């Protein structure tokens, strides 16, 4: 599972978190640990392997933390009983994630009306779920999506929209400023949320946010609040994954410096709202919402 996450066979923050939780379930199902202590050590080892796959995945880290926390706080003294806790808290987590995604889609789809032009970037399963919901609600809208170099995840979004019979336009990333004027709303996903209420998303998102502000087009982020990274409270910056240079140019001259960051920060000043499991909230209230709703994330 870790290999699949690392080589992007499994991608998108939600899918990565779901895969990590399933990996823990597999560890619990197949454990040969002879004592509860040995079982916890197996889980912690799995945690390290999963954490090392991709650096910008706080939802995955919070998911793993939630499951292991259930085991560590339990008073059960048999390995089998602890393994059952992994299974039950994994199921609980996945169900909660599903409920959040549905609520986000319900709230966010109210911002789409007949004739709305939605601008999006990359491929976020949370965004496409919201757009699917709007479509199922009988709304006729149009989508403009960027191709999202270097891995072209925008094509996944475009295909999903076409399968829904939504009129879709694909543009190159550098055409964003020219096309943003046609949009009524920008909706993007997120990989991480920081303590200041900034979000981290696919490279290219910050430029779109600037263009949206210039063109006075509202810019919304849709994501589960569990993408919050508690380490940012302690002064750490979210690590930005640097991917292989060959994704940009396979046989590039060796002495050419190539940078390939997967993500970047969008400052909260550009964000009209975060559409999450609490509804639409301003970015600066993220921390209070986490304290109230997910205090264990801060532990
Ligand atoms: P969901 C993706 O990253 C994109 O940046 C997308 O906006 C974000 O994950 C969130 O996706 P990558 O894993 O969780 O493709 O909404 O590098 O599916």
PDB file of C-alpha atoms and ligand atoms in Angstrom:
ATOM      1  CA  UNK A   1       0.000   0.000   0.000  1.00  0.00           C
ATOM      2  CA  UNK A   2       2.855   2.342   0.863  1.00  0.00           C
ATOM      3  CA  UNK A   3       4.450   1.745  -2.545  1.00  0.00           C
ATOM      4  CA  UNK A   4       1.157   2.499  -4.272  1.00  0.00           C
ATOM      5  CA  UNK A   5       0.885   5.804  -2.373  1.00  0.00           C
ATOM      6  CA  UNK A   6       4.513   6.693  -3.086  1.00  0.00           C
ATOM      7  CA  UNK A   7       4.290   6.091  -6.836  1.00  0.00           C
ATOM      8  CA  UNK A   8       0.885   7.855  -7.088  1.00  0.00           C
ATOM      9  CA  UNK A   9      -1.072   4.741  -8.032  1.00  0.00           C
ATOM     10  CA  UNK A  10      -3.208   5.936  -5.122  1.00  0.00           C
ATOM     11  CA  UNK A  11      -3.436   9.722  -5.038  1.00  0.00           C
ATOM     12  CA  UNK A  12      -5.534  12.591  -3.748  1.00  0.00           C
ATOM     13  CA  UNK A  13      -5.382  13.342  -0.029  1.00  0.00           C
ATOM     14  CA  UNK A  14      -8.642  11.505   0.806  1.00  0.00           C
ATOM     15  CA  UNK A  15      -7.745   8.387  -1.121  1.00  0.00           C
ATOM     16  CA  UNK A  16      -4.302   8.323   0.475  1.00  0.00           C
ATOM     17  CA  UNK A  17      -5.855   8.524   3.977  1.00  0.00           C
ATOM     18  CA  UNK A  18      -8.383   5.792   3.153  1.00  0.00           C
ATOM     19  CA  UNK A  19      -5.600   3.542   1.825  1.00  0.00           C
ATOM     20  CA  UNK A  20      -3.503   4.104   4.975  1.00  0.00           C
ATOM     21  CA  UNK A  21      -6.409   3.184   7.256  1.00  0.00           C
ATOM     22  CA  UNK A  22      -7.026   0.037   5.215  1.00  0.00           C
ATOM     23  CA  UNK A  23      -3.324  -0.826   5.512  1.00  0.00           C
ATOM     24  CA  UNK A  24      -3.590  -0.684   9.323  1.00  0.00           C
ATOM     25  CA  UNK A  25      -6.639  -2.940   9.130  1.00  0.00           C
ATOM     26  CA  UNK A  26      -4.584  -5.413   7.103  1.00  0.00           C
ATOM     27  CA  UNK A  27      -1.803  -5.316   9.703  1.00  0.00           C
ATOM     28  CA  UNK A  28      -4.387  -6.067  12.407  1.00  0.00           C
ATOM     29  CA  UNK A  29      -5.995  -8.910  10.437  1.00  0.00           C
ATOM     30  CA  UNK A  30      -2.708 -10.671   9.658  1.00  0.00           C
ATOM     31  CA  UNK A  31      -0.793  -9.989  12.849  1.00  0.00           C
ATOM     32  CA  UNK A  32       1.269 -12.761  14.366  1.00  0.00           C
ATOM     33  CA  UNK A  33       2.199 -10.630  17.388  1.00  0.00           C
ATOM     34  CA  UNK A  34       2.549 -12.709  20.539  1.00  0.00           C
ATOM     35  CA  UNK A  35       1.772  -9.895  22.978  1.00  0.00           C
ATOM     36  CA  UNK A  36      -0.218  -6.636  23.002  1.00  0.00           C
ATOM     37  CA  UNK A  37       3.061  -4.752  23.238  1.00  0.00           C
ATOM     38  CA  UNK A  38       4.425  -6.473  20.128  1.00  0.00           C
ATOM     39  CA  UNK A  39       1.166  -5.689  18.325  1.00  0.00           C
ATOM     40  CA  UNK A  40       1.401  -1.974  19.172  1.00  0.00           C
ATOM     41  CA  UNK A  41       5.002  -2.010  17.932  1.00  0.00           C
ATOM     42  CA  UNK A  42       3.828  -3.496  14.617  1.00  0.00           C
ATOM     43  CA  UNK A  43       1.279  -0.703  14.285  1.00  0.00           C
ATOM     44  CA  UNK A  44       3.880   1.952  15.081  1.00  0.00           C
ATOM     45  CA  UNK A  45       6.192   0.462  12.485  1.00  0.00           C
ATOM     46  CA  UNK A  46       3.384   0.557   9.916  1.00  0.00           C
ATOM     47  CA  UNK A  47       2.756   4.173  10.902  1.00  0.00           C
ATOM     48  CA  UNK A  48       6.386   5.110  10.150  1.00  0.00           C
ATOM     49  CA  UNK A  49       6.248   3.378   6.759  1.00  0.00           C
ATOM     50  CA  UNK A  50       2.995   5.142   5.854  1.00  0.00           C
ATOM     51  CA  UNK A  51       4.133   8.569   7.109  1.00  0.00           C
ATOM     52  CA  UNK A  52       7.272   8.294   4.974  1.00  0.00           C
ATOM     53  CA  UNK A  53       5.342   7.807   1.723  1.00  0.00           C
ATOM     54  CA  UNK A  54       4.410  11.417   0.977  1.00  0.00           C
ATOM     55  CA  UNK A  55       5.278  14.384   3.212  1.00  0.00           C
ATOM     56  CA  UNK A  56       2.276  16.653   2.562  1.00  0.00           C
ATOM     57  CA  UNK A  57      -0.494  14.344   3.821  1.00  0.00           C
ATOM     58  CA  UNK A  58      -1.823  15.494   7.233  1.00  0.00           C
ATOM     59  CA  UNK A  59      -5.199  13.807   6.649  1.00  0.00           C
ATOM     60  CA  UNK A  60      -3.400  10.479   6.346  1.00  0.00           C
ATOM     61  CA  UNK A  61      -1.335  11.211   9.450  1.00  0.00           C
ATOM     62  CA  UNK A  62      -4.446  12.208  11.441  1.00  0.00           C
ATOM     63  CA  UNK A  63      -6.262   9.086  10.254  1.00  0.00           C
ATOM     64  CA  UNK A  64      -3.414   6.811  11.353  1.00  0.00           C
ATOM     65  CA  UNK A  65      -3.145   8.704  14.631  1.00  0.00           C
ATOM     66  CA  UNK A  66      -6.887   8.229  15.304  1.00  0.00           C
ATOM     67  CA  UNK A  67      -6.719   4.456  14.788  1.00  0.00           C
ATOM     68  CA  UNK A  68      -3.543   3.893  16.832  1.00  0.00           C
ATOM     69  CA  UNK A  69      -4.819   6.181  19.583  1.00  0.00           C
ATOM     70  CA  UNK A  70      -7.865   3.893  19.972  1.00  0.00           C
ATOM     71  CA  UNK A  71      -5.534   0.953  20.614  1.00  0.00           C
ATOM     72  CA  UNK A  72      -3.144   2.779  22.931  1.00  0.00           C
ATOM     73  CA  UNK A  73      -5.941   4.156  25.124  1.00  0.00           C
ATOM     74  CA  UNK A  74      -7.673   0.781  25.400  1.00  0.00           C
ATOM     75  CA  UNK A  75      -7.403  -1.304  28.556  1.00  0.00           C
ATOM     76  CA  UNK A  76      -7.702  -4.556  26.618  1.00  0.00           C
ATOM     77  CA  UNK A  77      -4.952  -7.021  27.357  1.00  0.00           C
ATOM     78  CA  UNK A  78      -5.274  -9.464  24.473  1.00  0.00           C
ATOM     79  CA  UNK A  79      -3.819  -8.994  21.021  1.00  0.00           C
ATOM     80  CA  UNK A  80      -7.031 -10.192  19.330  1.00  0.00           C
ATOM     81  CA  UNK A  81      -9.102  -7.636  21.242  1.00  0.00           C
ATOM     82  CA  UNK A  82      -6.688  -4.869  20.223  1.00  0.00           C
ATOM     83  CA  UNK A  83      -6.837  -5.994  16.595  1.00  0.00           C
ATOM     84  CA  UNK A  84     -10.625  -5.730  16.771  1.00  0.00           C
ATOM     85  CA  UNK A  85     -10.257  -2.145  18.001  1.00  0.00           C
ATOM     86  CA  UNK A  86      -8.161  -1.324  14.917  1.00  0.00           C
ATOM     87  CA  UNK A  87     -10.901  -2.727  12.704  1.00  0.00           C
ATOM     88  CA  UNK A  88     -13.722  -0.918  14.476  1.00  0.00           C
ATOM     89  CA  UNK A  89     -11.997   2.468  14.734  1.00  0.00           C
ATOM     90  CA  UNK A  90     -10.905   2.215  11.074  1.00  0.00           C
ATOM     91  CA  UNK A  91     -14.525   1.629  10.038  1.00  0.00           C
ATOM     92  CA  UNK A  92     -15.648   4.506  12.258  1.00  0.00           C
ATOM     93  CA  UNK A  93     -13.068   6.826  10.691  1.00  0.00           C
ATOM     94  CA  UNK A  94     -13.982   5.866   7.122  1.00  0.00           C
ATOM     95  CA  UNK A  95     -17.690   6.361   7.824  1.00  0.00           C
ATOM     96  CA  UNK A  96     -17.046   9.806   9.327  1.00  0.00           C
ATOM     97  CA  UNK A  97     -14.959  10.748   6.281  1.00  0.00           C
ATOM     98  CA  UNK A  98     -17.806   9.674   4.009  1.00  0.00           C
ATOM     99  CA  UNK A  99     -20.321  11.736   6.018  1.00  0.00           C
ATOM    100  CA  UNK A 100     -18.039  14.790   5.818  1.00  0.00           C
ATOM    101  CA  UNK A 101     -17.672  14.459   2.065  1.00  0.00           C
ATOM    102  CA  UNK A 102     -21.455  14.204   1.605  1.00  0.00           C
ATOM    103  CA  UNK A 103     -22.130  17.221   3.803  1.00  0.00           C
ATOM    104  CA  UNK A 104     -19.440  19.258   2.014  1.00  0.00           C
ATOM    105  CA  UNK A 105     -21.099  18.368  -1.305  1.00  0.00           C
ATOM    106  CA  UNK A 106     -24.538  19.282   0.007  1.00  0.00           C
ATOM    107  CA  UNK A 107     -23.429  22.699   1.294  1.00  0.00           C
ATOM    108  CA  UNK A 108     -21.091  23.502  -1.599  1.00  0.00           C
ATOM    109  CA  UNK A 109     -23.526  22.510  -4.337  1.00  0.00           C
ATOM    110  CA  UNK A 110     -25.873  25.280  -3.093  1.00  0.00           C
ATOM    111  CA  UNK A 111     -23.318  27.763  -4.456  1.00  0.00           C
ATOM    112  CA  UNK A 112     -23.867  26.399  -7.969  1.00  0.00           C
ATOM    113  CA  UNK A 113     -26.879  27.491  -9.983  1.00  0.00           C
ATOM    114  CA  UNK A 114     -28.060  27.047 -13.558  1.00  0.00           C
ATOM    115  CA  UNK A 115     -25.530  28.785 -15.783  1.00  0.00           C
ATOM    116  CA  UNK A 116     -22.758  28.974 -13.149  1.00  0.00           C
ATOM    117  CA  UNK A 117     -19.245  28.676 -14.544  1.00  0.00           C
ATOM    118  CA  UNK A 118     -16.980  26.797 -12.117  1.00  0.00           C
ATOM    119  CA  UNK A 119     -13.200  27.073 -12.374  1.00  0.00           C
ATOM    120  CA  UNK A 120     -11.120  24.300 -10.821  1.00  0.00           C
ATOM    121  CA  UNK A 121      -7.528  23.043 -10.724  1.00  0.00           C
ATOM    122  CA  UNK A 122      -6.015  19.559 -10.614  1.00  0.00           C
ATOM    123  CA  UNK A 123      -8.234  16.667  -9.498  1.00  0.00           C
ATOM    124  CA  UNK A 124      -9.854  16.656  -6.094  1.00  0.00           C
ATOM    125  CA  UNK A 125     -12.331  13.879  -5.347  1.00  0.00           C
ATOM    126  CA  UNK A 126     -14.028  16.263  -2.886  1.00  0.00           C
ATOM    127  CA  UNK A 127     -14.558  18.868  -5.618  1.00  0.00           C
ATOM    128  CA  UNK A 128     -15.848  16.366  -8.158  1.00  0.00           C
ATOM    129  CA  UNK A 129     -18.193  14.861  -5.539  1.00  0.00           C
ATOM    130  CA  UNK A 130     -19.634  18.343  -4.964  1.00  0.00           C
ATOM    131  CA  UNK A 131     -20.027  18.916  -8.717  1.00  0.00           C
ATOM    132  CA  UNK A 132     -21.660  15.497  -9.089  1.00  0.00           C
ATOM    133  CA  UNK A 133     -24.142  16.438  -6.365  1.00  0.00           C
ATOM    134  CA  UNK A 134     -24.947  19.719  -8.165  1.00  0.00           C
ATOM    135  CA  UNK A 135     -25.459  17.772 -11.368  1.00  0.00           C
ATOM    136  CA  UNK A 136     -27.735  15.237  -9.651  1.00  0.00           C
ATOM    137  CA  UNK A 137     -29.707  18.197  -8.299  1.00  0.00           C
ATOM    138  CA  UNK A 138     -30.562  19.035 -11.904  1.00  0.00           C
ATOM    139  CA  UNK A 139     -28.312  22.097 -12.198  1.00  0.00           C
ATOM    140  CA  UNK A 140     -26.832  22.942 -15.584  1.00  0.00           C
ATOM    141  CA  UNK A 141     -23.406  24.481 -15.134  1.00  0.00           C
ATOM    142  CA  UNK A 142     -20.097  24.669 -16.966  1.00  0.00           C
ATOM    143  CA  UNK A 143     -16.614  23.716 -15.758  1.00  0.00           C
ATOM    144  CA  UNK A 144     -13.250  25.155 -16.747  1.00  0.00           C
ATOM    145  CA  UNK A 145     -10.297  23.065 -15.560  1.00  0.00           C
ATOM    146  CA  UNK A 146      -6.575  23.432 -15.908  1.00  0.00           C
ATOM    147  CA  UNK A 147      -4.556  20.524 -17.275  1.00  0.00           C
ATOM    148  CA  UNK A 148      -2.282  20.705 -14.156  1.00  0.00           C
ATOM    149  CA  UNK A 149       1.227  19.977 -15.301  1.00  0.00           C
ATOM    150  CA  UNK A 150       3.364  17.996 -14.993  1.00  0.00           C
ATOM    151  CA  UNK A 151       1.083  14.994 -14.320  1.00  0.00           C
ATOM    152  CA  UNK A 152      -2.094  16.288 -15.997  1.00  0.00           C
ATOM    153  CA  UNK A 153      -4.551  15.391 -13.228  1.00  0.00           C
ATOM    154  CA  UNK A 154      -6.867  18.033 -14.755  1.00  0.00           C
ATOM    155  CA  UNK A 155      -7.641  15.459 -17.441  1.00  0.00           C
ATOM    156  CA  UNK A 156      -9.143  13.197 -14.770  1.00  0.00           C
ATOM    157  CA  UNK A 157     -11.423  16.046 -13.691  1.00  0.00           C
ATOM    158  CA  UNK A 158     -12.331  16.785 -17.324  1.00  0.00           C
ATOM    159  CA  UNK A 159     -13.209  13.136 -18.023  1.00  0.00           C
ATOM    160  CA  UNK A 160     -15.324  12.866 -14.862  1.00  0.00           C
ATOM    161  CA  UNK A 161     -17.223  16.021 -15.818  1.00  0.00           C
ATOM    162  CA  UNK A 162     -17.818  14.789 -19.365  1.00  0.00           C
ATOM    163  CA  UNK A 163     -19.159  11.502 -17.955  1.00  0.00           C
ATOM    164  CA  UNK A 164     -21.720  13.616 -16.103  1.00  0.00           C
ATOM    165  CA  UNK A 165     -22.556  15.437 -19.363  1.00  0.00           C
ATOM    166  CA  UNK A 166     -21.248  18.701 -17.927  1.00  0.00           C
ATOM    167  CA  UNK A 167     -19.951  21.146 -20.549  1.00  0.00           C
ATOM    168  CA  UNK A 168     -16.212  21.204 -19.843  1.00  0.00           C
ATOM    169  CA  UNK A 169     -13.275  23.271 -21.102  1.00  0.00           C
ATOM    170  CA  UNK A 170      -9.676  22.220 -20.516  1.00  0.00           C
ATOM    171  CA  UNK A 171      -7.009  24.943 -20.557  1.00  0.00           C
ATOM    172  CA  UNK A 172      -3.246  25.007 -20.107  1.00  0.00           C
ATOM    173  CA  UNK A 173      -2.196  26.172 -16.648  1.00  0.00           C
ATOM    174  CA  UNK A 174      -0.691  29.414 -17.925  1.00  0.00           C
ATOM    175  CA  UNK A 175      -4.052  30.395 -19.493  1.00  0.00           C
ATOM    176  CA  UNK A 176      -5.697  30.636 -16.063  1.00  0.00           C
ATOM    177  CA  UNK A 177      -5.623  34.458 -15.946  1.00  0.00           C
ATOM    178  CA  UNK A 178      -7.243  34.739 -19.381  1.00  0.00           C
ATOM    179  CA  UNK A 179     -10.085  32.365 -18.512  1.00  0.00           C
ATOM    180  CA  UNK A 180     -10.798  33.264 -14.894  1.00  0.00           C
ATOM    181  CA  UNK A 181     -12.928  36.212 -16.038  1.00  0.00           C
ATOM    182  CA  UNK A 182     -15.453  33.741 -17.465  1.00  0.00           C
ATOM    183  CA  UNK A 183     -15.866  32.043 -14.078  1.00  0.00           C
ATOM    184  CA  UNK A 184     -18.445  32.794 -11.376  1.00  0.00           C
ATOM    185  CA  UNK A 185     -16.683  30.759  -8.713  1.00  0.00           C
ATOM    186  CA  UNK A 186     -13.376  28.973  -8.160  1.00  0.00           C
ATOM    187  CA  UNK A 187     -13.567  25.703  -6.236  1.00  0.00           C
ATOM    188  CA  UNK A 188     -10.399  23.775  -5.399  1.00  0.00           C
ATOM    189  CA  UNK A 189      -9.484  20.985  -3.013  1.00  0.00           C
ATOM    190  CA  UNK A 190      -6.708  20.999  -0.423  1.00  0.00           C
ATOM    191  CA  UNK A 191      -3.962  18.734   0.811  1.00  0.00           C
ATOM    192  CA  UNK A 192      -3.321  20.532   4.089  1.00  0.00           C
ATOM    193  CA  UNK A 193      -4.577  23.354   6.299  1.00  0.00           C
ATOM    194  CA  UNK A 194      -2.177  25.291   8.518  1.00  0.00           C
ATOM    195  CA  UNK A 195      -2.714  26.838  11.951  1.00  0.00           C
ATOM    196  CA  UNK A 196      -3.039  30.300  10.355  1.00  0.00           C
ATOM    197  CA  UNK A 197      -5.865  29.085   8.104  1.00  0.00           C
ATOM    198  CA  UNK A 198      -3.706  28.998   4.985  1.00  0.00           C
ATOM    199  CA  UNK A 199      -4.195  26.016   2.723  1.00  0.00           C
ATOM    200  CA  UNK A 200      -1.726  23.905   0.797  1.00  0.00           C
ATOM    201  CA  UNK A 201      -2.829  22.562  -2.558  1.00  0.00           C
ATOM    202  CA  UNK A 202      -1.444  21.495  -5.932  1.00  0.00           C
ATOM    203  CA  UNK A 203       1.209  23.772  -7.426  1.00  0.00           C
ATOM    204  CA  UNK A 204      -0.514  26.436  -9.513  1.00  0.00           C
ATOM    205  CA  UNK A 205      -3.330  27.033  -7.013  1.00  0.00           C
ATOM    206  CA  UNK A 206      -1.820  30.229  -5.557  1.00  0.00           C
ATOM    207  CA  UNK A 207      -1.618  31.934  -8.956  1.00  0.00           C
ATOM    208  CA  UNK A 208      -5.258  31.033  -9.587  1.00  0.00           C
ATOM    209  CA  UNK A 209      -6.178  32.547  -6.206  1.00  0.00           C
ATOM    210  CA  UNK A 210      -4.386  35.792  -7.143  1.00  0.00           C
ATOM    211  CA  UNK A 211      -6.102  35.890 -10.543  1.00  0.00           C
ATOM    212  CA  UNK A 212      -9.470  35.221  -8.894  1.00  0.00           C
ATOM    213  CA  UNK A 213      -8.960  38.127  -6.494  1.00  0.00           C
ATOM    214  CA  UNK A 214      -7.960  40.430  -9.346  1.00  0.00           C
ATOM    215  CA  UNK A 215     -11.049  39.388 -11.350  1.00  0.00           C
ATOM    216  CA  UNK A 216     -13.286  39.503  -8.223  1.00  0.00           C
ATOM    217  CA  UNK A 217     -14.259  35.872  -8.564  1.00  0.00           C
ATOM    218  CA  UNK A 218     -14.902  34.163  -5.190  1.00  0.00           C
ATOM    219  CA  UNK A 219     -12.342  31.489  -4.336  1.00  0.00           C
ATOM    220  CA  UNK A 220     -13.515  28.536  -2.202  1.00  0.00           C
ATOM    221  CA  UNK A 221     -11.605  25.589  -0.823  1.00  0.00           C
ATOM    222  CA  UNK A 222     -13.441  22.338  -0.162  1.00  0.00           C
ATOM    223  CA  UNK A 223     -11.882  19.927   2.291  1.00  0.00           C
ATOM    224  CA  UNK A 224     -12.316  17.967   5.500  1.00  0.00           C
ATOM    225  CA  UNK A 225     -10.959  19.854   8.520  1.00  0.00           C
ATOM    226  CA  UNK A 226      -8.923  16.761   9.354  1.00  0.00           C
ATOM    227  CA  UNK A 227      -6.449  18.017   6.737  1.00  0.00           C
ATOM    228  CA  UNK A 228      -5.306  20.351   9.526  1.00  0.00           C
ATOM    229  CA  UNK A 229      -1.651  19.823  10.407  1.00  0.00           C
ATOM    230  CA  UNK A 230      -1.135  20.282  14.189  1.00  0.00           C
ATOM    231  CA  UNK A 231       2.652  20.621  13.745  1.00  0.00           C
ATOM    232  CA  UNK A 232       2.049  24.047  12.137  1.00  0.00           C
ATOM    233  CA  UNK A 233       0.811  25.253  15.548  1.00  0.00           C
ATOM    234  CA  UNK A 234       4.299  24.638  16.919  1.00  0.00           C
ATOM    235  CA  UNK A 235       5.987  26.738  14.259  1.00  0.00           C
ATOM    236  CA  UNK A 236       6.765  24.042  11.735  1.00  0.00           C
ATOM    237  CA  UNK A 237       5.951  24.737   8.109  1.00  0.00           C
ATOM    238  CA  UNK A 238       4.037  22.110   6.184  1.00  0.00           C
ATOM    239  CA  UNK A 239       6.634  20.204   4.151  1.00  0.00           C
ATOM    240  CA  UNK A 240       6.140  20.600   0.436  1.00  0.00           C
ATOM    241  CA  UNK A 241       6.797  17.413  -1.478  1.00  0.00           C
ATOM    242  CA  UNK A 242       9.505  17.771  -4.145  1.00  0.00           C
ATOM    243  CA  UNK A 243       8.872  15.226  -6.892  1.00  0.00           C
ATOM    244  CA  UNK A 244      11.249  13.709  -9.410  1.00  0.00           C
ATOM    245  CA  UNK A 245      12.645  16.019 -12.109  1.00  0.00           C
ATOM    246  CA  UNK A 246      11.868  13.420 -14.793  1.00  0.00           C
ATOM    247  CA  UNK A 247       8.154  14.198 -14.352  1.00  0.00           C
ATOM    248  CA  UNK A 248       8.980  17.543 -15.996  1.00  0.00           C
ATOM    249  CA  UNK A 249      11.620  16.512 -18.556  1.00  0.00           C
ATOM    250  CA  UNK A 250      12.649  12.881 -18.989  1.00  0.00           C
ATOM    251  CA  UNK A 251      16.036  13.368 -20.708  1.00  0.00           C
ATOM    252  CA  UNK A 252      16.839  16.878 -19.530  1.00  0.00           C
ATOM    253  CA  UNK A 253      20.471  18.110 -19.697  1.00  0.00           C
ATOM    254  CA  UNK A 254      22.169  16.945 -16.515  1.00  0.00           C
ATOM    255  CA  UNK A 255      23.446  20.372 -15.492  1.00  0.00           C
ATOM    256  CA  UNK A 256      19.986  21.914 -15.747  1.00  0.00           C
ATOM    257  CA  UNK A 257      18.440  22.697 -12.375  1.00  0.00           C
ATOM    258  CA  UNK A 258      14.815  21.554 -12.314  1.00  0.00           C
ATOM    259  CA  UNK A 259      12.419  22.064  -9.427  1.00  0.00           C
ATOM    260  CA  UNK A 260       9.218  20.085  -9.190  1.00  0.00           C
ATOM    261  CA  UNK A 261       7.280  20.975  -6.012  1.00  0.00           C
ATOM    262  CA  UNK A 262       3.931  19.198  -5.923  1.00  0.00           C
ATOM    263  CA  UNK A 263       2.178  21.772  -3.736  1.00  0.00           C
ATOM    264  CA  UNK A 264       2.180  25.382  -2.604  1.00  0.00           C
ATOM    265  CA  UNK A 265       0.588  27.617   0.025  1.00  0.00           C
ATOM    266  CA  UNK A 266      -2.465  29.757  -0.622  1.00  0.00           C
ATOM    267  CA  UNK A 267      -2.668  32.545   1.966  1.00  0.00           C
ATOM    268  CA  UNK A 268      -5.965  32.816   3.775  1.00  0.00           C
ATOM    269  CA  UNK A 269      -6.478  36.410   2.496  1.00  0.00           C
ATOM    270  CA  UNK A 270      -7.363  34.965  -0.895  1.00  0.00           C
ATOM    271  CA  UNK A 271      -9.853  32.421   0.427  1.00  0.00           C
ATOM    272  CA  UNK A 272     -13.541  33.410   0.658  1.00  0.00           C
ATOM    273  CA  UNK A 273     -14.412  30.317   2.639  1.00  0.00           C
ATOM    274  CA  UNK A 274     -13.484  26.766   3.497  1.00  0.00           C
ATOM    275  CA  UNK A 275     -16.373  24.452   2.740  1.00  0.00           C
ATOM    276  CA  UNK A 276     -16.000  21.661   5.274  1.00  0.00           C
ATOM    277  CA  UNK A 277     -17.967  19.340   7.567  1.00  0.00           C
ATOM    278  CA  UNK A 278     -18.952  22.414   9.662  1.00  0.00           C
ATOM    279  CA  UNK A 279     -20.408  24.219   6.640  1.00  0.00           C
ATOM    280  CA  UNK A 280     -18.705  27.282   5.150  1.00  0.00           C
ATOM    281  CA  UNK A 281     -16.229  28.760   7.610  1.00  0.00           C
ATOM    282  CA  UNK A 282     -13.755  31.645   7.307  1.00  0.00           C
ATOM    283  CA  UNK A 283     -10.134  30.426   7.169  1.00  0.00           C
ATOM    284  CA  UNK A 284      -9.176  32.275  10.356  1.00  0.00           C
ATOM    285  CA  UNK A 285     -11.636  30.200  12.421  1.00  0.00           C
ATOM    286  CA  UNK A 286     -10.058  26.869  11.514  1.00  0.00           C
ATOM    287  CA  UNK A 287      -8.116  26.542  14.775  1.00  0.00           C
ATOM    288  CA  UNK A 288     -11.156  27.158  17.041  1.00  0.00           C
ATOM    289  CA  UNK A 289     -13.166  24.684  15.001  1.00  0.00           C
ATOM    290  CA  UNK A 290     -10.471  22.027  15.377  1.00  0.00           C
ATOM    291  CA  UNK A 291     -10.313  22.604  19.141  1.00  0.00           C
ATOM    292  CA  UNK A 292     -14.060  22.114  19.420  1.00  0.00           C
ATOM    293  CA  UNK A 293     -14.530  19.284  16.947  1.00  0.00           C
ATOM    294  CA  UNK A 294     -11.287  17.307  16.875  1.00  0.00           C
ATOM    295  CA  UNK A 295      -9.386  18.008  20.142  1.00  0.00           C
ATOM    296  CA  UNK A 296      -7.532  14.678  19.772  1.00  0.00           C
ATOM    297  CA  UNK A 297      -5.725  16.047  16.697  1.00  0.00           C
ATOM    298  CA  UNK A 298      -3.939  18.504  19.000  1.00  0.00           C
ATOM    299  CA  UNK A 299      -2.941  15.874  21.580  1.00  0.00           C
TER     300      UNK A 299
HETATM  301  P1  LIG B   1      -9.019  15.161  -2.403  1.00  0.00           P
HETATM  302  C1  LIG B   1      -4.363  16.205  -4.750  1.00  0.00           C
HETATM  303  O1  LIG B   1      -2.978  15.987  -4.612  1.00  0.00           O
HETATM  304  C2  LIG B   1      -4.675  17.596  -5.268  1.00  0.00           C
HETATM  305  O2  LIG B   1      -3.765  18.579  -4.841  1.00  0.00           O
HETATM  306  C3  LIG B   1      -6.066  17.795  -4.678  1.00  0.00           C
HETATM  307  O3  LIG B   1      -6.491  19.144  -4.668  1.00  0.00           O
HETATM  308  C4  LIG B   1      -5.851  17.231  -3.295  1.00  0.00           C
HETATM  309  O4  LIG B   1      -5.022  16.073  -3.493  1.00  0.00           O
HETATM  310  C5  LIG B   1      -7.074  16.871  -2.533  1.00  0.00           C
HETATM  311  O5  LIG B   1      -7.735  15.783  -3.095  1.00  0.00           O
HETATM  312  P2  LIG B   1      -2.244  14.671  -5.234  1.00  0.00           P
HETATM  313  O6  LIG B   1      -2.354  13.576  -4.216  1.00  0.00           O
HETATM  314  O7  LIG B   1      -8.629  14.773  -1.023  1.00  0.00           O
HETATM  315  O8  LIG B   1      -2.938  14.325  -6.535  1.00  0.00           O
HETATM  316  O9  LIG B   1     -10.086  16.232  -2.397  1.00  0.00           O
HETATM  317  O10 LIG B   1      -0.807  15.083  -5.441  1.00  0.00           O
HETATM  318  O11 LIG B   1      -9.394  13.988  -3.289  1.00  0.00           O
END
